């Protein structure tokens, strides 16, 4: 495959290629004196068929990065690709279709419709789009997520973990190229959180999905293949094959974001500069 991403960033995405890519991605909110630079010229490749975690202090730009990569938000400068498609510059109608067909999103707060059953929630985006689900795939997702016996329940009749699994199934239902999860375990107890992480891991390993997950929990990040560390709107570090201990240690090494505290083993990301501040 010859994507712009593959040409520009060899080595970052072995085998499966690049599922999403940002080049010089800048996002500012407001203008003049009160302008906030949420993302500051970020270059990143998201490897296809991998589980990538995004970590960083509150306000470092994690959600903004996800939203810009998913085409949920416009960018101020720079380019974003989803697979081969440059999404910056797409018209709203094309962008809407692309989001619907190629991206799944999971939120911290589940965002389920309370009056619909689990099954109805799972297929809602496809129902709205007038698309018939691929039934064998949907069955596989439902069984993988252990939701077979819960399909007629409404969200209030489900535990937090089950609700998030429904949200996960909804994100997977249309078999999107990329799943974004913004702190999907943030509202769950540790056991339910582990369940959801196990399913995201399974989506990558067993179903071949690509997952990008924001988390502030080193234990959650340890389920990923690669952790990207954000600070002040820039990717300042990355860690392959993370363990909870290593992620925690990395966060300890840079308290308050002092680059001088970096050890010799520090691997600088391409947009690197400052160090990673502790999650608050
Ligand atoms: N809609 C918005 N309007 C103004 N500022 C925003 C908006 N969304 C995010 N920001 C600002 O952009 C920065 C990054 O926010 P965000 O991406 O939500 O960070 P994170 O997810 O890492 O906590 C923060 O300073 C935040 O206040
Ligand atoms: Mg956020």
Tab-separated table of C-alpha atoms and ligand atoms in Angstrom:
chain	number	residue	atom	x	y	z
A	1	UNK	CA	0.000	0.000	0.000
A	2	UNK	CA	1.322	3.426	-0.845
A	3	UNK	CA	-0.169	5.898	1.545
A	4	UNK	CA	1.305	9.329	2.116
A	5	UNK	CA	1.833	8.177	5.669
A	6	UNK	CA	3.830	5.131	4.654
A	7	UNK	CA	6.054	7.271	2.462
A	8	UNK	CA	6.727	9.864	5.099
A	9	UNK	CA	7.177	7.743	8.149
A	10	UNK	CA	8.886	4.437	7.536
A	11	UNK	CA	9.637	2.520	10.639
A	12	UNK	CA	6.771	3.766	12.706
A	13	UNK	CA	4.222	1.332	11.404
A	14	UNK	CA	5.651	-2.083	10.616
A	15	UNK	CA	3.636	-4.625	8.653
A	16	UNK	CA	0.099	-3.339	8.698
A	17	UNK	CA	0.744	0.217	7.570
A	18	UNK	CA	-0.718	3.407	8.895
A	19	UNK	CA	-4.332	3.694	10.015
A	20	UNK	CA	-4.166	7.404	10.704
A	21	UNK	CA	-1.568	10.088	10.409
A	22	UNK	CA	-1.164	13.692	11.447
A	23	UNK	CA	1.429	16.052	10.031
A	24	UNK	CA	2.001	19.454	11.614
A	25	UNK	CA	-1.369	19.137	13.311
A	26	UNK	CA	-2.112	22.357	15.154
A	27	UNK	CA	-5.323	23.226	16.915
A	28	UNK	CA	-5.956	26.531	18.603
A	29	UNK	CA	-9.076	27.608	20.421
A	30	UNK	CA	-10.009	31.282	20.564
A	31	UNK	CA	-7.820	34.063	19.249
A	32	UNK	CA	-5.531	36.863	20.346
A	33	UNK	CA	-4.437	37.048	23.955
A	34	UNK	CA	-6.826	34.340	25.087
A	35	UNK	CA	-5.927	31.806	22.390
A	36	UNK	CA	-5.194	28.317	23.651
A	37	UNK	CA	-2.835	26.098	21.646
A	38	UNK	CA	-4.363	22.688	22.279
A	39	UNK	CA	-2.130	20.916	19.731
A	40	UNK	CA	1.214	22.326	18.640
A	41	UNK	CA	2.387	20.928	15.296
A	42	UNK	CA	1.945	17.261	16.137
A	43	UNK	CA	3.391	14.599	13.835
A	44	UNK	CA	2.129	11.121	14.537
A	45	UNK	CA	1.417	7.830	12.803
A	46	UNK	CA	-1.093	5.404	14.218
A	47	UNK	CA	-0.067	1.887	13.246
A	48	UNK	CA	-2.774	-0.291	11.746
A	49	UNK	CA	-3.775	-3.348	13.735
A	50	UNK	CA	-2.159	-2.015	16.879
A	51	UNK	CA	-3.348	-0.747	20.226
A	52	UNK	CA	-1.982	2.743	20.892
A	53	UNK	CA	-2.424	4.537	24.217
A	54	UNK	CA	-2.244	8.308	24.650
A	55	UNK	CA	-1.239	9.676	28.039
A	56	UNK	CA	-0.509	13.099	29.448
A	57	UNK	CA	-1.637	15.614	32.022
A	58	UNK	CA	-5.120	17.026	32.008
A	59	UNK	CA	-5.328	19.725	29.337
A	60	UNK	CA	-2.344	18.385	27.365
A	61	UNK	CA	-4.467	17.891	24.247
A	62	UNK	CA	-5.315	14.192	24.364
A	63	UNK	CA	-9.014	14.569	23.551
A	64	UNK	CA	-8.324	17.228	20.945
A	65	UNK	CA	-5.842	14.896	19.230
A	66	UNK	CA	-8.391	12.080	19.139
A	67	UNK	CA	-11.132	14.376	17.849
A	68	UNK	CA	-8.915	15.790	15.100
A	69	UNK	CA	-7.708	12.316	14.040
A	70	UNK	CA	-11.308	11.084	13.993
A	71	UNK	CA	-12.573	14.006	11.946
A	72	UNK	CA	-14.810	15.115	14.800
A	73	UNK	CA	-13.074	18.472	14.996
A	74	UNK	CA	-11.505	20.789	12.431
A	75	UNK	CA	-7.794	21.581	12.577
A	76	UNK	CA	-6.210	25.050	12.614
A	77	UNK	CA	-3.182	23.941	10.578
A	78	UNK	CA	-1.595	20.772	9.332
A	79	UNK	CA	-2.949	17.635	7.713
A	80	UNK	CA	-4.687	14.491	8.903
A	81	UNK	CA	-5.101	11.247	7.002
A	82	UNK	CA	-7.361	8.362	7.763
A	83	UNK	CA	-5.815	5.476	5.854
A	84	UNK	CA	-5.259	6.856	2.344
A	85	UNK	CA	-7.770	9.656	2.716
A	86	UNK	CA	-6.678	13.126	3.670
A	87	UNK	CA	-9.557	14.257	5.833
A	88	UNK	CA	-8.378	17.829	6.300
A	89	UNK	CA	-10.041	19.645	3.458
A	90	UNK	CA	-12.950	17.232	3.095
A	91	UNK	CA	-16.359	18.811	2.907
A	92	UNK	CA	-18.708	18.369	5.832
A	93	UNK	CA	-20.856	15.856	4.001
A	94	UNK	CA	-17.886	13.661	3.042
A	95	UNK	CA	-16.509	13.989	6.536
A	96	UNK	CA	-19.792	12.890	8.055
A	97	UNK	CA	-19.863	9.818	5.842
A	98	UNK	CA	-16.241	9.015	6.600
A	99	UNK	CA	-16.820	9.292	10.363
A	100	UNK	CA	-19.870	7.102	10.088
A	101	UNK	CA	-18.276	4.412	7.943
A	102	UNK	CA	-14.673	4.310	9.040
A	103	UNK	CA	-14.404	5.446	12.659
A	104	UNK	CA	-15.799	4.179	15.963
A	105	UNK	CA	-15.725	6.283	19.098
A	106	UNK	CA	-16.026	5.306	22.758
A	107	UNK	CA	-16.448	7.949	25.437
A	108	UNK	CA	-15.768	7.931	29.159
A	109	UNK	CA	-19.470	8.462	29.827
A	110	UNK	CA	-20.631	5.607	27.525
A	111	UNK	CA	-23.192	7.900	25.770
A	112	UNK	CA	-25.878	5.220	25.483
A	113	UNK	CA	-29.521	6.092	24.802
A	114	UNK	CA	-31.414	5.154	28.004
A	115	UNK	CA	-34.696	4.267	26.284
A	116	UNK	CA	-33.110	1.821	23.840
A	117	UNK	CA	-32.073	-1.755	24.530
A	118	UNK	CA	-28.446	-2.818	24.348
A	119	UNK	CA	-29.055	-4.323	20.908
A	120	UNK	CA	-30.723	-1.130	19.673
A	121	UNK	CA	-27.912	1.004	21.058
A	122	UNK	CA	-25.312	-1.158	19.329
A	123	UNK	CA	-26.880	-0.791	15.885
A	124	UNK	CA	-28.164	2.781	16.307
A	125	UNK	CA	-25.453	4.499	14.236
A	126	UNK	CA	-26.011	2.016	11.418
A	127	UNK	CA	-29.783	2.339	11.709
A	128	UNK	CA	-29.484	6.110	11.424
A	129	UNK	CA	-27.269	5.678	8.380
A	130	UNK	CA	-29.765	3.229	6.868
A	131	UNK	CA	-27.159	0.501	6.706
A	132	UNK	CA	-27.740	-3.144	7.414
A	133	UNK	CA	-25.288	-4.628	9.886
A	134	UNK	CA	-23.029	-7.450	8.747
A	135	UNK	CA	-24.737	-10.049	10.934
A	136	UNK	CA	-21.895	-12.577	11.297
A	137	UNK	CA	-19.557	-9.752	12.285
A	138	UNK	CA	-22.113	-8.304	14.712
A	139	UNK	CA	-22.593	-11.735	16.269
A	140	UNK	CA	-18.865	-12.107	16.668
A	141	UNK	CA	-18.606	-8.694	18.342
A	142	UNK	CA	-21.521	-9.425	20.671
A	143	UNK	CA	-20.108	-12.805	21.654
A	144	UNK	CA	-16.563	-11.499	22.036
A	145	UNK	CA	-17.886	-8.826	24.367
A	146	UNK	CA	-20.033	-11.306	26.286
A	147	UNK	CA	-23.229	-9.370	25.612
A	148	UNK	CA	-25.354	-12.167	24.182
A	149	UNK	CA	-27.485	-12.456	27.310
A	150	UNK	CA	-27.879	-8.705	27.778
A	151	UNK	CA	-29.201	-7.599	24.394
A	152	UNK	CA	-32.744	-6.833	25.552
A	153	UNK	CA	-31.615	-4.894	28.638
A	154	UNK	CA	-31.719	-1.109	28.801
A	155	UNK	CA	-28.635	0.758	30.014
A	156	UNK	CA	-30.100	1.281	33.524
A	157	UNK	CA	-30.374	-2.499	33.862
A	158	UNK	CA	-26.685	-2.954	33.086
A	159	UNK	CA	-23.582	-2.479	35.218
A	160	UNK	CA	-21.087	0.214	34.280
A	161	UNK	CA	-18.791	-2.384	32.771
A	162	UNK	CA	-21.614	-3.873	30.728
A	163	UNK	CA	-22.674	-0.418	29.540
A	164	UNK	CA	-19.143	0.302	28.389
A	165	UNK	CA	-19.055	-3.058	26.623
A	166	UNK	CA	-22.245	-2.059	24.800
A	167	UNK	CA	-20.535	1.203	23.843
A	168	UNK	CA	-17.562	-0.846	22.676
A	169	UNK	CA	-19.841	-3.077	20.582
A	170	UNK	CA	-21.478	0.031	19.118
A	171	UNK	CA	-18.053	1.371	18.140
A	172	UNK	CA	-17.127	-1.984	16.565
A	173	UNK	CA	-20.477	-2.745	14.917
A	174	UNK	CA	-19.793	-1.113	11.567
A	175	UNK	CA	-16.324	-2.684	11.502
A	176	UNK	CA	-14.561	0.672	11.399
A	177	UNK	CA	-10.924	1.054	10.399
A	178	UNK	CA	-10.166	2.800	13.654
A	179	UNK	CA	-11.595	2.848	17.119
A	180	UNK	CA	-10.955	5.816	19.357
A	181	UNK	CA	-11.624	5.434	23.068
A	182	UNK	CA	-11.376	8.505	25.297
A	183	UNK	CA	-10.749	7.290	28.853
A	184	UNK	CA	-13.073	4.310	28.374
A	185	UNK	CA	-12.288	2.955	31.833
A	186	UNK	CA	-12.495	6.334	33.570
A	187	UNK	CA	-15.933	5.674	35.029
A	188	UNK	CA	-15.440	1.996	35.818
A	189	UNK	CA	-14.227	0.138	38.875
A	190	UNK	CA	-10.949	-1.675	38.344
A	191	UNK	CA	-12.520	-5.051	37.574
A	192	UNK	CA	-14.938	-3.692	34.972
A	193	UNK	CA	-12.115	-1.556	33.613
A	194	UNK	CA	-9.938	-4.625	33.169
A	195	UNK	CA	-12.768	-6.341	31.324
A	196	UNK	CA	-13.115	-3.488	28.859
A	197	UNK	CA	-9.344	-3.322	28.362
A	198	UNK	CA	-9.306	-7.049	27.723
A	199	UNK	CA	-11.975	-6.613	25.061
A	200	UNK	CA	-10.142	-3.731	23.387
A	201	UNK	CA	-7.011	-5.878	23.400
A	202	UNK	CA	-9.048	-8.728	21.931
A	203	UNK	CA	-10.472	-6.433	19.256
A	204	UNK	CA	-6.902	-5.801	18.128
A	205	UNK	CA	-5.550	-9.338	18.499
A	206	UNK	CA	-8.574	-11.388	17.440
A	207	UNK	CA	-10.558	-9.049	15.198
A	208	UNK	CA	-7.653	-7.135	13.642
A	209	UNK	CA	-8.927	-3.727	14.727
A	210	UNK	CA	-6.885	-0.601	15.324
A	211	UNK	CA	-7.474	1.069	18.687
A	212	UNK	CA	-6.337	4.441	20.028
A	213	UNK	CA	-7.121	4.955	23.701
A	214	UNK	CA	-6.641	7.925	25.978
A	215	UNK	CA	-5.992	6.946	29.573
A	216	UNK	CA	-4.396	8.368	32.700
A	217	UNK	CA	-3.969	4.910	34.227
A	218	UNK	CA	-0.545	3.257	33.748
A	219	UNK	CA	-2.206	-0.113	34.282
A	220	UNK	CA	-4.600	0.564	31.411
A	221	UNK	CA	-1.788	1.854	29.209
A	222	UNK	CA	0.065	-1.413	29.819
A	223	UNK	CA	-2.564	-3.198	27.709
A	224	UNK	CA	-1.443	-1.211	24.662
A	225	UNK	CA	1.393	-1.840	22.222
A	226	UNK	CA	2.683	1.730	22.266
A	227	UNK	CA	2.172	4.684	24.593
A	228	UNK	CA	2.385	8.234	23.258
A	229	UNK	CA	3.006	10.865	25.922
A	230	UNK	CA	1.541	14.299	25.368
A	231	UNK	CA	2.454	17.524	27.169
A	232	UNK	CA	1.388	21.044	26.240
A	233	UNK	CA	-0.066	19.922	22.938
A	234	UNK	CA	3.013	18.054	21.772
A	235	UNK	CA	4.048	14.418	21.711
A	236	UNK	CA	7.100	14.419	23.940
A	237	UNK	CA	7.838	10.745	24.364
A	238	UNK	CA	6.732	7.271	23.435
A	239	UNK	CA	7.135	3.799	24.878
A	240	UNK	CA	6.768	0.487	23.067
A	241	UNK	CA	5.628	-2.657	24.890
A	242	UNK	CA	4.741	-0.700	28.018
A	243	UNK	CA	4.390	-2.188	31.462
A	244	UNK	CA	2.494	-0.410	34.218
A	245	UNK	CA	5.717	-0.071	36.208
A	246	UNK	CA	7.650	1.399	33.286
A	247	UNK	CA	4.866	3.873	32.483
A	248	UNK	CA	4.638	4.912	36.131
A	249	UNK	CA	8.397	5.252	36.267
A	250	UNK	CA	8.420	7.337	33.093
A	251	UNK	CA	5.825	9.649	34.603
A	252	UNK	CA	7.942	9.912	37.772
A	253	UNK	CA	11.089	10.705	35.844
A	254	UNK	CA	9.561	13.904	34.511
A	255	UNK	CA	7.707	15.463	37.435
A	256	UNK	CA	6.524	18.911	36.529
A	257	UNK	CA	7.808	18.499	33.000
A	258	UNK	CA	11.508	19.214	33.504
A	259	UNK	CA	13.445	18.005	30.454
A	260	UNK	CA	16.655	18.015	32.494
A	261	UNK	CA	15.252	15.158	34.503
A	262	UNK	CA	15.308	12.918	31.447
A	263	UNK	CA	17.570	9.919	31.716
A	264	UNK	CA	19.895	8.728	28.946
A	265	UNK	CA	17.444	6.025	27.942
A	266	UNK	CA	14.878	8.639	27.070
A	267	UNK	CA	13.463	8.116	23.596
A	268	UNK	CA	12.436	11.435	22.129
A	269	UNK	CA	9.441	11.527	19.884
A	270	UNK	CA	9.828	13.435	16.659
A	271	UNK	CA	7.873	16.407	17.892
A	272	UNK	CA	9.648	16.141	21.236
A	273	UNK	CA	10.905	18.962	23.312
A	274	UNK	CA	9.584	19.242	26.760
A	275	UNK	CA	9.179	16.359	29.108
A	276	UNK	CA	6.021	14.754	30.339
A	277	UNK	CA	4.354	16.146	33.387
A	278	UNK	CA	2.708	13.976	35.968
A	279	UNK	CA	-0.964	13.227	35.441
A	280	UNK	CA	-3.063	15.226	37.839
B	1	LIG	N1	-13.922	23.739	22.902
B	1	LIG	C1	-12.855	24.301	23.503
B	1	LIG	N2	-12.766	25.651	23.627
B	1	LIG	C2	-11.693	26.224	24.192
B	1	LIG	N3	-10.641	25.548	24.676
B	1	LIG	C3	-10.658	24.205	24.590
B	1	LIG	C4	-11.770	23.504	23.999
B	1	LIG	N4	-11.509	22.176	24.048
B	1	LIG	C5	-10.299	22.042	24.648
B	1	LIG	N5	-9.795	23.259	24.969
B	1	LIG	C6	-8.493	23.524	25.598
B	1	LIG	O1	-7.499	22.845	24.853
B	1	LIG	C7	-6.538	22.256	25.707
B	1	LIG	C8	-6.500	20.748	25.475
B	1	LIG	O2	-7.742	20.186	25.869
B	1	LIG	P1	-8.052	18.631	25.800
B	1	LIG	O3	-7.690	18.135	24.455
B	1	LIG	O4	-9.465	18.446	26.234
B	1	LIG	O5	-7.038	18.039	26.877
B	1	LIG	P2	-7.019	16.608	27.589
B	1	LIG	O6	-7.969	15.716	26.884
B	1	LIG	O7	-5.596	16.172	27.503
B	1	LIG	O8	-7.408	16.862	29.010
B	1	LIG	C9	-6.940	22.635	27.121
B	1	LIG	O9	-6.230	23.801	27.492
B	1	LIG	C10	-8.406	22.930	26.990
B	1	LIG	O10	-8.812	23.842	27.966
B	2	LIG	MG1	-9.694	14.696	27.602
